[in-house]
Coordinates of C-alpha atoms and ligand atoms in Angstrom, one line a residue:
M1 CA 55.7 210.9 316.9
K2 CA 53.6 213.9 316.1
V3 CA 52.4 213.4 312.4
R4 CA 50.5 216.5 310.8
T5 CA 48.9 217.0 307.5
G6 CA 48.9 220.0 304.9
L7 CA 48.8 221.1 301.2
V8 CA 51.9 221.6 299.4
I9 CA 52.0 224.9 297.8
K10 CA 55.6 225.3 296.3
S11 CA 58.1 222.8 295.6
T12 CA 61.7 223.5 294.6
G13 CA 62.8 220.0 294.0
S14 CA 64.4 219.4 297.1
R15 CA 62.4 221.7 299.7
Y16 CA 58.6 221.9 299.8
T17 CA 56.2 224.3 301.4
V18 CA 53.4 222.9 303.0
L19 CA 50.5 224.8 304.2
T20 CA 49.0 222.8 307.5
E21 CA 45.5 222.2 308.5
D22 CA 46.1 224.8 311.3
S23 CA 47.5 227.4 308.7
E24 CA 51.0 227.3 309.5
T25 CA 53.4 227.3 306.5
L26 CA 56.3 224.8 306.9
V27 CA 59.3 224.3 304.8
C28 CA 59.7 220.3 304.4
R29 CA 62.0 217.7 302.7
I30 CA 61.3 214.3 301.6
R31 CA 62.5 211.1 303.4
G32 CA 64.0 208.4 300.9
K33 CA 61.9 207.6 298.1
I34 CA 58.2 208.0 297.8
R35 CA 56.5 206.5 294.9
L36 CA 53.3 207.0 294.0
D37 CA 50.8 205.9 291.0
G38 CA 53.6 204.1 289.5
I39 CA 55.0 207.4 287.8
K40 CA 58.6 207.5 287.3
S41 CA 59.0 211.0 288.1
T42 CA 61.6 213.6 289.1
N43 CA 59.5 215.0 291.7
P44 CA 57.2 212.7 293.7
V45 CA 55.8 215.6 295.5
A46 CA 54.1 218.1 293.5
V47 CA 52.1 221.3 294.5
G48 CA 48.5 220.3 295.4
D49 CA 49.3 217.2 297.0
K50 CA 48.1 216.4 300.5
V51 CA 50.6 215.0 302.7
G52 CA 51.2 213.7 306.1
I53 CA 54.3 215.4 307.9
D54 CA 56.4 213.8 310.5
M55 CA 57.4 216.1 312.9
S56 CA 60.2 214.3 315.1
G57 CA 63.2 216.4 313.7
D58 CA 64.0 220.4 313.4
D59 CA 62.4 220.2 309.7
G60 CA 59.1 218.6 308.8
V61 CA 59.7 215.7 306.8
I62 CA 56.9 214.6 304.2
S63 CA 56.0 210.8 304.8
K64 CA 53.0 210.5 303.2
I65 CA 51.3 211.4 300.1
F66 CA 47.3 211.3 300.1
P67 CA 45.8 209.6 297.1
R68 CA 45.3 212.0 294.3
K69 CA 42.2 213.0 292.7
N70 CA 44.2 213.6 289.2
Y71 CA 47.6 215.2 288.3
V72 CA 49.2 217.1 285.8
I73 CA 52.4 215.6 284.1
R74 CA 54.9 216.6 281.6
R75 CA 57.9 215.4 280.0
S76 CA 61.1 216.6 281.2
T77 CA 63.1 218.9 279.1
N78 CA 66.2 216.9 279.8
L79 CA 67.4 213.9 278.1
S80 CA 66.2 211.5 280.7
K81 CA 62.7 209.7 280.1
E82 CA 61.6 211.1 283.6
S83 CA 58.5 213.0 283.5
Q84 CA 57.7 215.8 286.0
I85 CA 54.3 216.1 287.9
I86 CA 53.3 219.8 287.7
A87 CA 50.3 219.9 289.8
A88 CA 48.1 217.5 291.7
N89 CA 44.4 217.5 292.6
V90 CA 43.4 220.0 290.2
D91 CA 39.5 221.3 289.8
Q92 CA 40.2 223.1 286.4
A93 CA 42.3 223.8 283.8
V94 CA 42.1 227.5 282.7
L95 CA 44.0 228.4 279.4
I96 CA 44.5 231.9 278.6
V97 CA 44.5 232.7 275.1
T98 CA 45.3 235.7 272.7
I99 CA 44.3 235.9 269.1
N100 CA 47.5 238.1 268.7
Y101 CA 50.2 239.8 270.7
P102 CA 51.3 236.8 270.7
I103 CA 49.1 234.4 268.5
T104 CA 47.8 231.4 270.2
T105 CA 47.7 228.5 267.5
R106 CA 44.4 226.6 267.4
V107 CA 46.6 223.2 267.6
F108 CA 47.9 224.6 270.8
V109 CA 44.4 225.4 272.4
D110 CA 43.3 221.9 271.2
R111 CA 46.3 219.9 272.2
F112 CA 45.9 221.7 275.5
I113 CA 42.1 220.7 275.7
T114 CA 43.0 217.1 274.8
A115 CA 45.5 216.6 277.6
A116 CA 43.0 218.2 280.0
E117 CA 40.4 215.8 278.9
A118 CA 42.7 212.9 279.3
Y119 CA 43.8 214.1 282.7
Q120 CA 39.6 214.4 283.4
I121 CA 40.3 218.4 284.3
P122 CA 37.6 220.3 283.2
V123 CA 38.7 223.3 280.7
K124 CA 38.0 227.0 280.7
L125 CA 39.2 229.4 278.0
V126 CA 39.9 232.9 278.9
F127 CA 40.7 235.3 275.9
N128 CA 43.3 238.2 277.0
K129 CA 44.1 241.6 275.6
L130 CA 40.6 242.4 274.3
D131 CA 41.7 246.0 274.3
R132 CA 44.1 245.3 271.7
Y133 CA 42.0 243.8 269.2
D134 CA 41.2 245.3 265.6
E135 CA 38.0 244.4 264.0
K136 CA 39.7 241.4 262.0
H137 CA 40.8 240.0 265.4
L138 CA 37.4 240.5 266.9
K139 CA 35.8 238.7 264.2
L140 CA 38.4 235.7 265.0
L141 CA 37.7 235.9 268.4
K142 CA 33.9 235.6 268.0
E143 CA 34.6 232.6 265.7
W144 CA 37.0 230.9 268.4
Q145 CA 34.3 231.6 271.0
D146 CA 31.5 230.0 269.0
L147 CA 33.6 227.0 268.2
Y148 CA 34.5 226.5 271.6
E149 CA 31.1 227.2 273.2
G150 CA 29.6 225.0 270.5
I151 CA 31.5 222.1 271.8
G152 CA 31.0 222.6 275.4
Y153 CA 33.8 224.6 276.6
S154 CA 32.9 228.0 278.4
T155 CA 34.9 230.9 277.5
L156 CA 35.5 234.5 278.9
V157 CA 36.9 237.4 277.2
V158 CA 38.9 239.8 279.2
S159 CA 41.3 242.8 279.4
A160 CA 43.8 242.0 282.1
K161 CA 45.4 245.4 281.5
E162 CA 42.0 247.5 281.4
G163 CA 40.3 245.8 284.0
A164 CA 37.6 244.6 281.9
N165 CA 35.6 241.6 283.0
L166 CA 37.7 240.6 286.0
D167 CA 34.5 240.0 288.0
S168 CA 33.9 236.8 285.8
V169 CA 37.5 235.7 286.2
K170 CA 37.0 235.9 290.1
E171 CA 33.7 234.0 289.8
L172 CA 35.4 231.3 287.7
L173 CA 38.3 231.0 290.1
K174 CA 36.3 231.2 293.2
D175 CA 36.7 228.4 295.7
K176 CA 38.5 226.1 293.0
V177 CA 42.2 225.0 292.4
S178 CA 42.9 226.1 289.0
V179 CA 45.9 225.6 286.9
L180 CA 46.6 228.6 284.7
S181 CA 48.5 228.1 281.5
G182 CA 49.2 229.8 278.1
H183 CA 52.0 231.0 276.0
S184 CA 54.5 233.2 277.4
G185 CA 53.2 237.0 277.0
V186 CA 49.5 236.5 276.8
G187 CA 48.9 238.0 280.2
K188 CA 48.8 235.0 282.8
S189 CA 50.7 237.3 285.6
T190 CA 49.2 240.5 284.8
L191 CA 45.8 238.8 285.2
I192 CA 46.6 237.3 288.4
N193 CA 47.9 240.3 289.7
K194 CA 44.7 242.3 288.6
V195 CA 42.4 239.7 290.4
E196 CA 44.8 239.3 293.5
P197 CA 46.8 242.5 293.9
G198 CA 48.6 241.4 297.1
L199 CA 50.5 238.5 295.0
D200 CA 52.4 241.1 292.9
L201 CA 53.9 238.5 290.4
Q202 CA 56.4 239.6 287.9
T203 CA 55.3 240.6 284.5
G204 CA 56.5 241.1 281.1
E205 CA 59.8 239.4 281.9
I206 CA 60.7 236.8 279.1
S207 CA 62.3 234.9 282.1
E208 CA 60.7 231.6 280.7
Q209 CA 63.0 231.0 278.0
H210 CA 65.6 231.1 280.6
Q211 CA 63.5 228.9 282.9
S212 CA 62.8 226.3 280.3
G213 CA 66.4 225.6 279.4
R214 CA 67.7 221.9 279.4
H215 CA 69.2 221.9 282.7
T216 CA 66.7 224.0 284.7
T217 CA 63.6 222.5 286.1
T218 CA 60.6 224.8 286.7
F219 CA 58.0 224.2 289.6
A220 CA 54.7 225.4 289.7
E221 CA 53.8 227.4 292.8
M222 CA 50.1 227.5 294.3
H223 CA 48.8 231.3 295.3
S224 CA 45.9 231.4 297.8
L225 CA 43.1 233.6 296.7
S226 CA 41.6 236.1 299.3
F227 CA 38.1 235.4 297.9
G228 CA 38.6 231.5 298.0
G229 CA 40.6 228.9 296.0
Y230 CA 43.9 228.6 294.7
I231 CA 45.7 229.5 291.6
I232 CA 48.6 227.2 290.3
D233 CA 50.9 229.1 288.2
T234 CA 53.4 227.1 286.0
P235 CA 56.1 229.3 284.7
G236 CA 58.2 227.9 282.1
I237 CA 55.3 225.4 281.2
R238 CA 53.3 226.4 278.2
G239 CA 50.9 223.5 277.8
F240 CA 50.7 220.0 279.4
G241 CA 52.5 217.3 277.8
L242 CA 50.5 214.7 275.9
I243 CA 51.8 211.4 277.2
H244 CA 50.0 208.1 278.0
I245 CA 47.5 208.8 275.1
E246 CA 47.4 205.9 272.6
K247 CA 46.5 206.8 269.0
E248 CA 43.6 204.5 269.1
E249 CA 42.2 206.5 272.1
L250 CA 42.9 210.0 271.0
Y251 CA 39.5 210.7 269.6
H252 CA 38.0 210.1 273.0
F253 CA 39.3 213.4 274.0
F254 CA 37.9 215.5 271.1
K255 CA 34.5 215.6 272.4
E256 CA 32.5 216.2 269.0
I257 CA 34.9 213.7 267.1
F258 CA 34.0 210.9 269.8
E259 CA 30.2 211.9 269.1
F260 CA 30.7 210.8 265.4
A261 CA 32.8 207.8 265.7
D262 CA 30.1 205.6 266.5
G263 CA 29.0 205.6 262.9
C264 CA 32.5 204.6 261.6
K265 CA 32.7 201.4 260.0
F266 CA 35.5 199.9 261.7
N267 CA 35.4 200.3 265.4
N268 CA 39.1 200.7 265.7
C269 CA 38.9 203.6 263.2
T270 CA 41.4 206.2 263.7
H271 CA 39.6 208.5 261.6
Y272 CA 42.5 209.3 259.3
N273 CA 42.5 207.0 256.0
E274 CA 40.0 204.3 256.8
P275 CA 36.9 204.0 254.4
G276 CA 33.5 204.6 255.7
C277 CA 34.4 207.0 258.4
A278 CA 31.6 209.0 259.8
V279 CA 34.2 211.3 261.2
K280 CA 35.4 212.6 257.8
D281 CA 31.8 212.8 256.6
A282 CA 31.2 215.1 259.6
V283 CA 34.0 217.3 258.6
R284 CA 33.0 217.6 254.9
D285 CA 29.6 218.3 256.0
G286 CA 30.7 220.9 258.5
D287 CA 29.4 219.2 261.3
I288 CA 33.0 218.7 262.9
A289 CA 35.3 222.1 262.5
L290 CA 38.1 221.7 260.1
T291 CA 40.4 223.1 262.3
R292 CA 39.7 220.8 265.1
Y293 CA 40.0 217.8 262.9
E294 CA 43.2 219.1 261.7
S295 CA 44.5 219.7 265.5
Y296 CA 43.2 215.9 265.9
L297 CA 45.4 214.5 263.0
S298 CA 48.4 217.1 263.9
I299 CA 48.5 214.9 267.4
L300 CA 47.6 211.5 265.9
L301 CA 50.4 211.7 263.3
N302 CA 52.9 213.7 265.7
K303 CA 53.4 216.5 263.4
D304 CA 54.6 218.6 266.1
E305 CA 56.9 216.5 268.3
K306 CA 58.7 219.8 269.1
Y307 CA 55.6 221.1 271.1
R308 CA 55.9 221.3 275.0
Ligands
GDP1 N1 47.2 245.3 275.7 C1 47.5 244.7 276.8 N2 48.3 244.2 277.3 C2 48.4 243.2 278.3 C3 47.3 242.4 278.8 N3 47.5 241.9 279.7 C4 48.9 241.6 279.8 N4 49.3 242.6 278.7 C5 50.9 242.7 278.6 O1 51.7 241.7 277.9 C6 53.0 241.4 278.5 C7 52.9 240.1 279.0 O2 52.1 240.0 280.4 P1 52.4 238.7 281.3 O3 51.5 239.0 282.2 O4 54.0 238.9 281.7 O5 52.4 237.6 280.6 P2 52.7 236.0 280.9 O6 53.9 235.8 280.1 O7 51.5 235.1 280.6 O8 52.6 235.8 282.5 C8 53.0 242.7 279.6 O9 53.8 243.7 278.6 C9 51.7 243.1 280.0 O10 51.4 244.3 280.3 C10 45.9 243.2 278.0 O11 44.9 242.6 278.8 N5 46.0 244.1 277.3
MG2 MG1 54.1 235.3 283.8
ZN3 ZN1 36.5 207.2 261.6

């Protein structure tokens, strides 16, 4: 029996497009149930997976998933408790942020960062729509950049529409597997098209609303970049789900909070209402940004369960 290996670049739930080692594109099925990493998931194979394909029949059949470096998962939108693997073997998570048109909230950004930290995937922030900002927005933009750069996240400011700073985006993406996320309308597709014109992704459609409906499942697709690397576009997926993080562990994924937590009186401090909390002291002294602490509390106390 002939066995080949390849990279899953597209998944529709029942059919998987695999780019083989010799650069052939095959549409494959899965045989039976493949379970991996003990995850109960609606899709055992995800974009980014390296797989073994059994070529004995007419179709290629995925018979093996190679161990994953990491994976991104989210809760299903349907009522079942199953989760969906969005992508595997990701090198970095790029969040497209707009100060306005539409507004991206701090909590959204911080939730994204927290999840990426938990997945051990490096985060990069790309602020888009520079061309639309007035003085007030530019001031906010500077504040956001200073805050996140200060914590250790690199940022870029671009205008996908006007083509400003696209070289830096290319440099960021070159030779890496990047998951691109951000609210609907922030310009993900526009940016990808500008960086890789051959892709010709749909823009300006409010298709995400439709796609994230209760009964539809969305699947990521991986696009190969001519200058090296891959982008994983995640239509309908606004952020990462925040699952598998214990409350006591949450602060590990807020880098600057983690640094101060050593000084807390109790070693199981959740930095909420415990006495002798060095984190709260640091917030009061301005050493930890209030917005970051608010995001931390909002996740800790599960204030916005509705978030997806
Ligand atoms: N002014 C301005 N508009 C942009 C920019 N990037 C994208 N847009 C517009 O924002 C809308 C949503 O863009 P799209 O790429 O579809 O966003 P997506 O939902 O994140 O994929 C479209 O009308 C784009 O033309 C930008 O840099 N400046
Ligand atoms: Mg889009
Ligand atoms: Zn504390």
